[in-house]
Each structure stands twice: as C-alpha cells, then as structure tokens.
Tab-separated table of C-alpha atoms in Angstrom:
chain	number	residue	atom	x	y	z
A	1	MET	CA	-27.783	19.039	21.816
A	2	GLY	CA	-26.123	21.379	24.323
A	3	GLU	CA	-23.287	23.774	23.595
A	4	GLN	CA	-20.738	21.567	25.370
A	5	GLU	CA	-21.793	18.556	23.317
A	6	LYS	CA	-21.497	20.586	20.138
A	7	LYS	CA	-17.871	21.383	20.904
A	8	THR	CA	-17.048	17.677	20.707
A	9	GLU	CA	-19.393	16.966	17.778
A	10	LEU	CA	-17.829	15.152	14.832
A	11	TRP	CA	-18.875	15.500	11.187
A	12	ASP	CA	-18.275	13.276	8.183
A	13	VAL	CA	-16.077	15.007	5.621
A	14	TYR	CA	-17.270	15.034	1.985
A	15	ASP	CA	-15.503	15.938	-1.242
A	16	LYS	CA	-16.920	18.356	-3.838
A	17	ASP	CA	-18.969	15.536	-5.403
A	18	ARG	CA	-20.604	14.792	-2.067
A	19	VAL	CA	-18.700	11.565	-1.569
A	20	LYS	CA	-17.556	10.727	1.948
A	21	THR	CA	-13.784	10.819	2.257
A	22	GLY	CA	-13.673	8.598	5.348
A	23	LYS	CA	-12.279	11.458	7.415
A	24	LEU	CA	-13.949	13.085	10.420
A	25	HIS	CA	-14.005	16.765	11.335
A	26	ARG	CA	-14.508	18.339	14.746
A	27	ARG	CA	-17.142	21.047	14.825
A	28	GLY	CA	-15.753	24.544	15.298
A	29	GLU	CA	-12.445	23.809	13.596
A	30	LYS	CA	-11.724	25.080	10.093
A	31	LEU	CA	-12.377	22.644	7.255
A	32	GLY	CA	-9.493	22.024	4.879
A	33	LYS	CA	-9.496	22.968	1.226
A	34	GLY	CA	-11.842	20.719	-0.747
A	35	GLN	CA	-13.511	19.456	2.426
A	36	TYR	CA	-17.231	19.849	3.068
A	37	HIS	CA	-19.875	18.796	5.568
A	38	LEU	CA	-23.612	18.092	5.449
A	39	ALA	CA	-26.322	20.307	6.918
A	40	VAL	CA	-30.106	19.894	6.880
A	41	HIS	CA	-33.219	22.028	7.235
A	42	VAL	CA	-36.801	20.861	7.729
A	43	CYS	CA	-39.755	23.110	6.899
A	44	ILE	CA	-43.074	21.900	8.301
A	45	PHE	CA	-46.242	23.260	6.664
A	46	ASN	CA	-49.767	22.722	7.928
A	47	SER	CA	-52.938	22.240	5.903
A	48	LYS	CA	-53.364	26.038	5.737
A	49	ASN	CA	-49.937	26.329	4.062
A	50	GLN	CA	-48.541	28.053	7.134
A	51	MET	CA	-44.963	27.256	8.090
A	52	LEU	CA	-43.901	26.355	11.609
A	53	ILE	CA	-41.170	28.868	12.438
A	54	GLN	CA	-38.874	29.204	15.433
A	55	GLN	CA	-37.096	32.100	17.098
A	56	ARG	CA	-33.484	31.396	17.952
A	57	GLN	CA	-32.185	32.131	21.435
A	58	PRO	CA	-30.504	35.545	21.853
A	59	PHE	CA	-27.311	33.891	23.147
A	60	LYS	CA	-26.849	31.735	20.017
A	61	GLU	CA	-23.599	32.296	18.113
A	62	ASP	CA	-25.178	32.689	14.678
A	63	TRP	CA	-28.331	34.626	13.729
A	64	ASN	CA	-29.067	35.141	17.405
A	65	ASN	CA	-32.633	36.185	18.298
A	66	MET	CA	-33.706	35.888	14.638
A	67	TRP	CA	-36.735	33.968	13.419
A	68	ASP	CA	-35.846	30.900	11.367
A	69	LEU	CA	-37.306	27.975	9.435
A	70	THR	CA	-38.775	25.088	11.437
A	71	VAL	CA	-35.429	23.463	12.284
A	72	GLY	CA	-31.914	23.234	10.940
A	73	GLY	CA	-28.517	21.884	11.872
A	74	SER	CA	-25.510	19.820	10.890
A	75	ALA	CA	-25.408	16.089	10.334
A	76	VAL	CA	-23.159	14.286	12.795
A	77	ALA	CA	-20.778	11.504	11.821
A	78	GLY	CA	-22.667	8.441	10.659
A	79	ASP	CA	-25.872	10.322	9.915
A	80	THR	CA	-27.621	10.009	6.597
A	81	SER	CA	-29.328	13.185	5.445
A	82	SER	CA	-32.801	11.972	6.463
A	83	GLN	CA	-31.563	10.703	9.829
A	84	ALA	CA	-30.025	14.091	10.554
A	85	ALA	CA	-33.302	15.799	9.629
A	86	GLU	CA	-35.327	13.506	11.908
A	87	ARG	CA	-32.898	14.074	14.765
A	88	GLU	CA	-32.936	17.872	14.432
A	89	VAL	CA	-36.751	17.977	14.514
A	90	TYR	CA	-36.832	15.819	17.624
A	91	GLU	CA	-34.018	17.657	19.415
A	92	GLU	CA	-35.303	21.173	18.767
A	93	LEU	CA	-39.082	20.646	18.873
A	94	GLY	CA	-39.660	17.257	20.484
A	95	LEU	CA	-41.472	15.952	17.400
A	96	LYS	CA	-40.912	12.494	15.977
A	97	ILE	CA	-41.190	12.325	12.188
A	98	ASP	CA	-40.351	9.537	9.748
A	99	LEU	CA	-38.243	10.613	6.769
A	100	SER	CA	-36.778	7.182	6.068
A	101	ASP	CA	-38.351	7.091	2.598
A	102	ALA	CA	-37.910	10.807	1.884
A	103	ARG	CA	-35.378	12.597	-0.231
A	104	PRO	CA	-34.487	16.288	0.118
A	105	ASP	CA	-36.752	18.550	-1.923
A	106	PHE	CA	-33.714	20.591	-2.878
A	107	THR	CA	-30.096	21.147	-1.846
A	108	VAL	CA	-28.201	24.414	-1.535
A	109	ALA	CA	-24.423	24.385	-1.843
A	110	PHE	CA	-22.750	26.771	0.603
A	111	PRO	CA	-19.015	27.492	1.066
A	112	ASP	CA	-18.502	24.759	3.673
A	113	GLY	CA	-20.847	22.084	2.412
A	114	PHE	CA	-24.259	20.910	1.292
A	115	ASP	CA	-27.560	21.901	2.894
A	116	ASP	CA	-30.517	19.568	2.296
A	117	TYR	CA	-34.036	20.985	2.627
A	118	TYR	CA	-37.052	18.824	3.455
A	119	LEU	CA	-40.532	20.280	2.992
A	120	ILE	CA	-43.213	18.261	4.755
A	121	ARG	CA	-46.944	18.592	5.469
A	122	LYS	CA	-47.997	18.000	9.057
A	123	ASP	CA	-50.617	19.595	11.277
A	124	VAL	CA	-48.999	20.057	14.667
A	125	GLU	CA	-50.486	21.456	17.862
A	126	LEU	CA	-48.127	24.043	19.334
A	127	SER	CA	-48.932	22.643	22.784
A	128	GLU	CA	-47.281	19.364	21.698
A	129	LEU	CA	-43.902	20.986	21.123
A	130	VAL	CA	-41.029	20.524	23.554
A	131	LEU	CA	-38.620	23.332	22.751
A	132	GLN	CA	-34.876	22.830	23.200
A	133	GLU	CA	-34.040	25.674	25.588
A	134	THR	CA	-30.444	26.011	24.393
A	135	GLU	CA	-31.607	26.560	20.815
A	136	VAL	CA	-35.214	27.751	20.588
A	137	GLN	CA	-37.062	30.414	22.576
A	138	ARG	CA	-40.403	30.381	20.711
A	139	ALA	CA	-42.240	28.620	17.862
A	140	ARG	CA	-45.427	29.481	16.010
A	141	TRP	CA	-47.250	29.175	12.685
A	142	ALA	CA	-46.919	31.937	10.063
A	143	ASP	CA	-48.190	32.310	6.503
A	144	LYS	CA	-46.159	33.418	3.501
A	145	GLU	CA	-47.087	37.105	3.718
A	146	GLU	CA	-46.167	37.310	7.397
A	147	VAL	CA	-42.830	35.567	6.951
A	148	LEU	CA	-41.867	37.817	4.039
A	149	LYS	CA	-42.853	40.873	6.081
A	150	MET	CA	-40.625	39.662	8.929
A	151	GLN	CA	-37.774	39.200	6.480
A	152	GLU	CA	-38.298	42.729	5.147
A	153	GLU	CA	-38.306	44.081	8.702
A	154	GLY	CA	-35.030	42.304	9.423
A	155	THR	CA	-36.320	39.861	12.028
A	156	PHE	CA	-36.205	36.704	9.864
A	157	ILE	CA	-33.010	35.113	8.545
A	158	PRO	CA	-32.641	36.351	4.930
A	159	TYR	CA	-32.847	33.120	2.947
A	160	TRP	CA	-32.789	34.208	-0.701
A	161	PHE	CA	-35.389	31.579	-1.658
A	162	LEU	CA	-37.799	32.232	1.208
A	163	ASP	CA	-40.635	33.444	-1.049
A	164	ARG	CA	-40.507	30.167	-2.999
A	165	LEU	CA	-40.668	27.758	-0.080
A	166	PHE	CA	-44.425	28.065	0.357
A	167	ASP	CA	-45.113	27.073	-3.260
A	168	LEU	CA	-42.274	24.709	-4.151
A	169	LYS	CA	-43.744	21.479	-2.836
A	170	GLN	CA	-47.067	22.116	-4.541
A	171	TRP	CA	-45.390	23.114	-7.792
A	172	TYR	CA	-43.214	20.017	-7.828
A	173	ARG	CA	-46.107	17.691	-7.088
A	174	GLN	CA	-48.471	19.275	-9.581
A	175	TYR	CA	-46.141	19.857	-12.511
A	176	ARG	CA	-43.600	17.066	-12.260
A	177	GLU	CA	-46.112	14.405	-11.222
A	178	GLY	CA	-48.844	15.603	-13.576
A	179	ASN	CA	-51.346	16.262	-10.829
A	180	GLU	CA	-54.786	17.077	-12.221
A	181	GLU	CA	-54.976	20.072	-9.904
A	182	THR	CA	-52.132	21.854	-11.670
A	183	PRO	CA	-52.974	25.573	-11.310
A	184	ILE	CA	-53.643	26.859	-14.823
A	185	SER	CA	-54.911	30.376	-15.478
A	186	TYR	CA	-56.561	31.677	-18.640
A	187	GLU	CA	-56.734	35.031	-20.364
A	188	TYR	CA	-57.358	36.813	-23.631
A	189	ALA	CA	-53.692	37.180	-24.498
A	190	GLY	CA	-51.926	40.476	-25.005
A	191	GLU	CA	-48.618	41.060	-26.768
A	192	ARG	CA	-46.627	40.494	-23.573
A	193	ARG	CA	-47.429	36.777	-24.044
A	194	LEU	CA	-46.087	36.705	-27.611
A	195	ALA	CA	-42.601	35.326	-26.869
A	196	SER	CA	-43.922	32.428	-24.768
A	197	TRP	CA	-46.731	31.829	-27.291
A	198	MET	CA	-44.234	31.459	-30.132
A	199	SER	CA	-42.040	29.240	-27.965
A	200	LEU	CA	-44.969	26.817	-27.641
A	201	VAL	CA	-45.568	27.025	-31.402
A	202	GLU	CA	-41.972	25.837	-31.943
A	203	VAL	CA	-42.788	22.777	-29.843
A	204	VAL	CA	-45.976	21.815	-31.706
A	205	ARG	CA	-45.416	23.210	-35.224
A	206	GLY	CA	-44.637	19.760	-36.652
A	207	ASN	CA	-48.294	18.811	-36.203
A	208	PHE	CA	-49.655	21.847	-38.064
A	209	PRO	CA	-49.574	22.171	-41.871
A	210	GLY	CA	-48.597	25.667	-42.928
A	211	LEU	CA	-45.816	26.250	-40.396
A	212	GLU	CA	-43.054	24.370	-42.179
A	213	THR	CA	-40.837	27.314	-43.190
A	214	GLU	CA	-39.503	30.360	-41.386
A	215	GLU	CA	-41.440	32.599	-43.769
A	216	LYS	CA	-44.715	30.875	-42.882
A	217	LEU	CA	-43.827	30.992	-39.203
A	218	GLN	CA	-43.261	34.744	-39.455
A	219	ALA	CA	-46.606	35.169	-41.194
A	220	TYR	CA	-48.252	33.198	-38.383
A	221	ARG	CA	-46.543	35.430	-35.817
A	222	GLU	CA	-48.015	38.500	-37.487
A	223	THR	CA	-51.451	36.876	-37.380
A	224	VAL	CA	-51.041	36.191	-33.661
A	225	GLU	CA	-50.071	39.820	-33.020
A	226	LYS	CA	-53.151	40.991	-34.926
A	227	CYS	CA	-55.427	38.664	-32.976
A	228	MET	CA	-53.892	39.808	-29.685
A	229	ARG	CA	-54.692	43.405	-30.567
A	230	GLN	CA	-58.266	42.427	-31.506
A	231	GLY	CA	-58.833	40.354	-28.363
A	232	THR	CA	-59.248	37.113	-30.303
A	233	ALA	CA	-56.283	35.215	-28.855
A	234	VAL	CA	-56.796	32.979	-25.818
A	235	CYS	CA	-53.976	31.425	-23.850
A	236	ALA	CA	-53.579	29.086	-20.885
A	237	LEU	CA	-50.778	29.882	-18.441
A	238	PHE	CA	-48.693	27.905	-15.970
A	239	GLY	CA	-47.160	30.812	-14.103
A	240	ASN	CA	-46.015	33.012	-16.986
A	241	MET	CA	-45.438	30.091	-19.348
A	242	VAL	CA	-47.972	29.747	-22.164
A	243	VAL	CA	-49.143	26.119	-22.237
A	244	GLY	CA	-52.249	26.468	-24.402
A	245	ILE	CA	-53.105	28.686	-27.391
A	246	LEU	CA	-56.247	29.418	-29.371
A	247	LEU	CA	-56.886	31.938	-32.168
A	248	PHE	CA	-60.385	32.668	-33.412
A	249	SER	CA	-62.241	34.951	-35.806
A	250	VAL	CA	-65.433	36.663	-34.694
A	251	LYS	CA	-66.180	37.764	-38.260
A	252	ARG	CA	-65.986	34.213	-39.598
A	253	ASN	CA	-67.282	32.630	-36.356
A	254	MET	CA	-64.319	30.313	-36.637
A	255	LEU	CA	-61.789	28.602	-34.414
A	256	CYS	CA	-58.608	29.175	-36.418
A	257	CYS	CA	-55.837	27.517	-34.423
A	258	MET	CA	-55.532	25.631	-31.132
A	259	ALA	CA	-52.732	23.703	-29.428
A	260	VAL	CA	-51.794	22.512	-25.937
A	261	HIS	CA	-48.280	21.865	-24.662
A	262	PRO	CA	-47.530	18.096	-24.655
A	263	GLY	CA	-46.659	18.217	-20.962
A	264	PHE	CA	-50.013	19.736	-20.008
A	265	ARG	CA	-52.523	17.671	-21.955
A	266	ARG	CA	-55.515	15.897	-20.425
A	267	LYS	CA	-56.099	18.777	-18.007
A	268	GLN	CA	-59.204	20.214	-19.747
A	269	ILE	CA	-57.157	23.147	-21.061
A	270	GLY	CA	-58.600	22.926	-24.571
A	271	THR	CA	-62.154	22.817	-23.256
A	272	ARG	CA	-61.631	25.899	-21.104
A	273	MET	CA	-60.107	27.881	-23.981
A	274	VAL	CA	-62.993	26.956	-26.290
A	275	GLU	CA	-65.456	28.138	-23.628
A	276	MET	CA	-63.715	31.522	-23.550
A	277	MET	CA	-63.851	31.716	-27.341
A	278	LEU	CA	-67.558	30.831	-27.455
A	279	ALA	CA	-68.327	33.710	-25.085
A	280	LYS	CA	-67.402	36.105	-27.908
A	281	MET	CA	-68.974	34.217	-30.830
A	282	ASP	CA	-72.305	34.783	-32.576
A	283	LYS	CA	-74.529	32.186	-30.951
A	284	GLU	CA	-77.006	32.350	-33.838
A	285	ARG	CA	-74.464	31.027	-36.333
A	286	PRO	CA	-72.574	27.717	-36.363
A	287	VAL	CA	-68.999	27.859	-35.063
A	288	VAL	CA	-66.661	26.275	-37.590
A	289	VAL	CA	-63.227	24.693	-37.267
A	290	GLU	CA	-61.071	23.005	-39.899
A	291	THR	CA	-58.973	20.062	-38.782
A	292	PHE	CA	-57.372	16.886	-40.075
A	293	ARG	CA	-59.380	14.566	-42.279
A	294	GLU	CA	-60.213	11.133	-40.946
A	295	GLU	CA	-57.452	9.332	-42.862
A	296	ASP	CA	-54.691	11.503	-41.361
A	297	GLU	CA	-53.245	9.781	-38.268
A	298	ARG	CA	-52.530	13.192	-36.726
A	299	GLY	CA	-56.249	13.857	-36.647
A	300	ALA	CA	-57.350	11.223	-34.129
A	301	ALA	CA	-56.977	13.371	-31.011
A	302	PRO	CA	-58.280	16.713	-32.333
A	303	ARG	CA	-61.234	15.096	-34.144
A	304	ALA	CA	-62.207	13.229	-30.966
A	305	PHE	CA	-61.870	16.443	-28.962
A	306	TYR	CA	-64.166	18.464	-31.249
A	307	LYS	CA	-66.753	15.690	-31.358
A	308	LYS	CA	-66.734	15.530	-27.558
A	309	LEU	CA	-67.548	19.245	-27.463
A	310	GLY	CA	-70.495	18.736	-29.781
A	311	PHE	CA	-68.960	19.628	-33.147
A	312	GLU	CA	-70.351	17.685	-36.104
A	313	GLU	CA	-68.485	16.553	-39.192
A	314	GLY	CA	-68.942	18.676	-42.301
A	315	GLU	CA	-67.473	18.793	-45.766
A	316	LEU	CA	-63.891	18.326	-46.901
A	317	CYS	CA	-61.976	21.480	-47.757
A	318	PHE	CA	-58.485	22.207	-48.997
A	319	PHE	CA	-55.672	23.980	-47.221
A	320	GLU	CA	-52.423	25.275	-48.736
A	321	GLU	CA	-50.961	23.161	-51.523
A	322	ASN	CA	-54.281	21.317	-51.757
A	323	TYR	CA	-53.853	19.655	-48.369
A	324	PRO	CA	-57.284	18.125	-47.615
A	325	GLU	CA	-58.922	18.976	-44.276
A	326	GLN	CA	-62.399	18.558	-42.892
A	327	ARG	CA	-64.727	21.174	-41.492
A	328	PHE	CA	-66.556	20.621	-38.206
A	329	TYR	CA	-69.548	22.681	-37.080
A	330	LEU	CA	-70.847	23.494	-33.641
A	331	ARG	CA	-74.506	24.394	-34.197
A	332	LYS	CA	-76.963	26.139	-31.926
A	333	ARG	CA	-78.911	23.575	-29.998
A	334	GLN	CA	-82.628	23.651	-30.501
A	335	LYS	CA	-84.700	24.000	-27.358
C-alpha cells in the first residue's frame, strides 16, 4: 500500500474489550478516548529457527531505516486479524500464506489498540520475495543471536519480547500440547533448586505418606537440603522449574523418594533420573526402594514403573504409624 493510499485508509474502531463499535477511523487522525484499532505482525521462521527480517525504508515515518520483524501493519476496515496478516505478508514481501485457520500466538496491548502476533514456520527462498519499495529496502534471514546483537547495537526495533520470539512457538507446542520432545534437562540438584523442589512437593504430597503435617514437611525439607549438599538429589528441569525429583542414599544403596509433576508424566523423566542415581550406586549390591503395597490403589503406577526398570518384589515393611509398604530390589544381572 502506497503512502497516498494510507492517507485515505480506514480502520474499524474497537472498544477496550476488543468489540467493534461500528465506527470507522481514518488513519493519521487521533483516536478518541476509549477507541482502539487492530494491528498485526507476522514472524516467519525457517527450519533452522532463523527469522525472516526486513529493513524499513529510510524515508518511513516511524522507525525509519531500522530492521524489523518479518512484516507488520494495521488492519483495514472489514479485515479480520488473520486476513490483515495475510495481506501484510503479500503486500510487503509478495508471499501468499494461508492463516484462515490460525489464531494469533499472542497479543500485545498498546496505547492505541491491539497488536496480534503470528509466528509461522516456512522455508522461503529470498529470491522469491517481491519487496514493497515504499516499505521495505531489504530482507534476509537472521538467527536469535544476530537479531539480539542488532537490537543491542541499536539497529533493530527494540521489542521488549524479542529474545522470546525464537522459543515461544516451540515452548507452546511442547508444553501446552504435551509434545514428547519437551526439552527437559537433568542435574544433581543444588540448594538453588530448593524452592522449586518444595513447590513440586506441595503438588504431589497427597500421594506420599509421611508428608501430612507441616512439621513432617519441614523435616523432609531438611532432608532434601542435606541430600543436595551430599550430591544425592536429582532433579528434572523445564527451564528453571523443577518437574521431577529423586532422593537417594549411597550408604543404604536406596532410592528414598521420587516424584514427577502431573503435567510432565509419560516423558521418561523417572527413567532418566533413576539412571543418574544408578551411576553413583554400588553395583555389587542390590538397589532397594520402598513403595506402596499391592493392595494400595496409589501403588499401581509406581509399582509398574519399578517392575519395568527391572526391580523385583521383596518383603513387606512398615513405614510410620505401621503403614505397610513393600520393598523392591534391583539386583546385579548375572552375565
């Protein structure tokens, strides 16, 4: 769209709840109090997680000569959000994309309206682009580190969330949709993980005898701190959030406590934590764990898990207040 066309461009007017008021607004004029308009941005990422970025023309009114996201602009009257996004991509880059079934990945409220952001994956040959001369002088691919460097140098528009754009789509897909490729890291936990560790314990404590009172919970916390100092605490992390915990005793060759966040189960987290524990155990002695007896309905999942790892049922034992549990043993395999 040329500059002359923009001067006659009309926008739908929205209220604070993003409901169309039925009124139209001419671009360039001041919006009234309580009136807002819709803007859109599209960020195209390739299979290398590079973003297609554009450099604005030096004669542009706003952010002139600065590098920017793939495309952005205002929705014209009658546009839906996705239609506006499709139109901006075609006008500025000559690319046709279908966003008819897409929703914005996130929306930023700004003083004059709502800005919808679409993050899409598409490998595009730069030679295929048809740049809108009145808007765009150059376009190229850039990775996260390069874009952040440009922002630091003052040549990229300073979006406050720029460092998150490269990871947001993956995070949303993996965490919210339960993707099996959710990036989980593992470590022998230090005391800096204590707060998040205890937060997870609050979530799962109902399934663990011995954590019913605040006094017992405090005693458990002290045990965790001791294990962290000894290097016998393993945790699984989603970012900095503890989503799996395991305490063990080298002296007793025993797995003492293990739990996985309900939202992160069936991702092999327990198996990976046990592998880290076994690396520090005496391989000449059986590894022991005490868990629910067969008659306890809470024991179905953990008992099945230990059996899958090769643990064998042992004798019954008694926990606090004579609560009956069962020992399982992981024995050295004979060659």
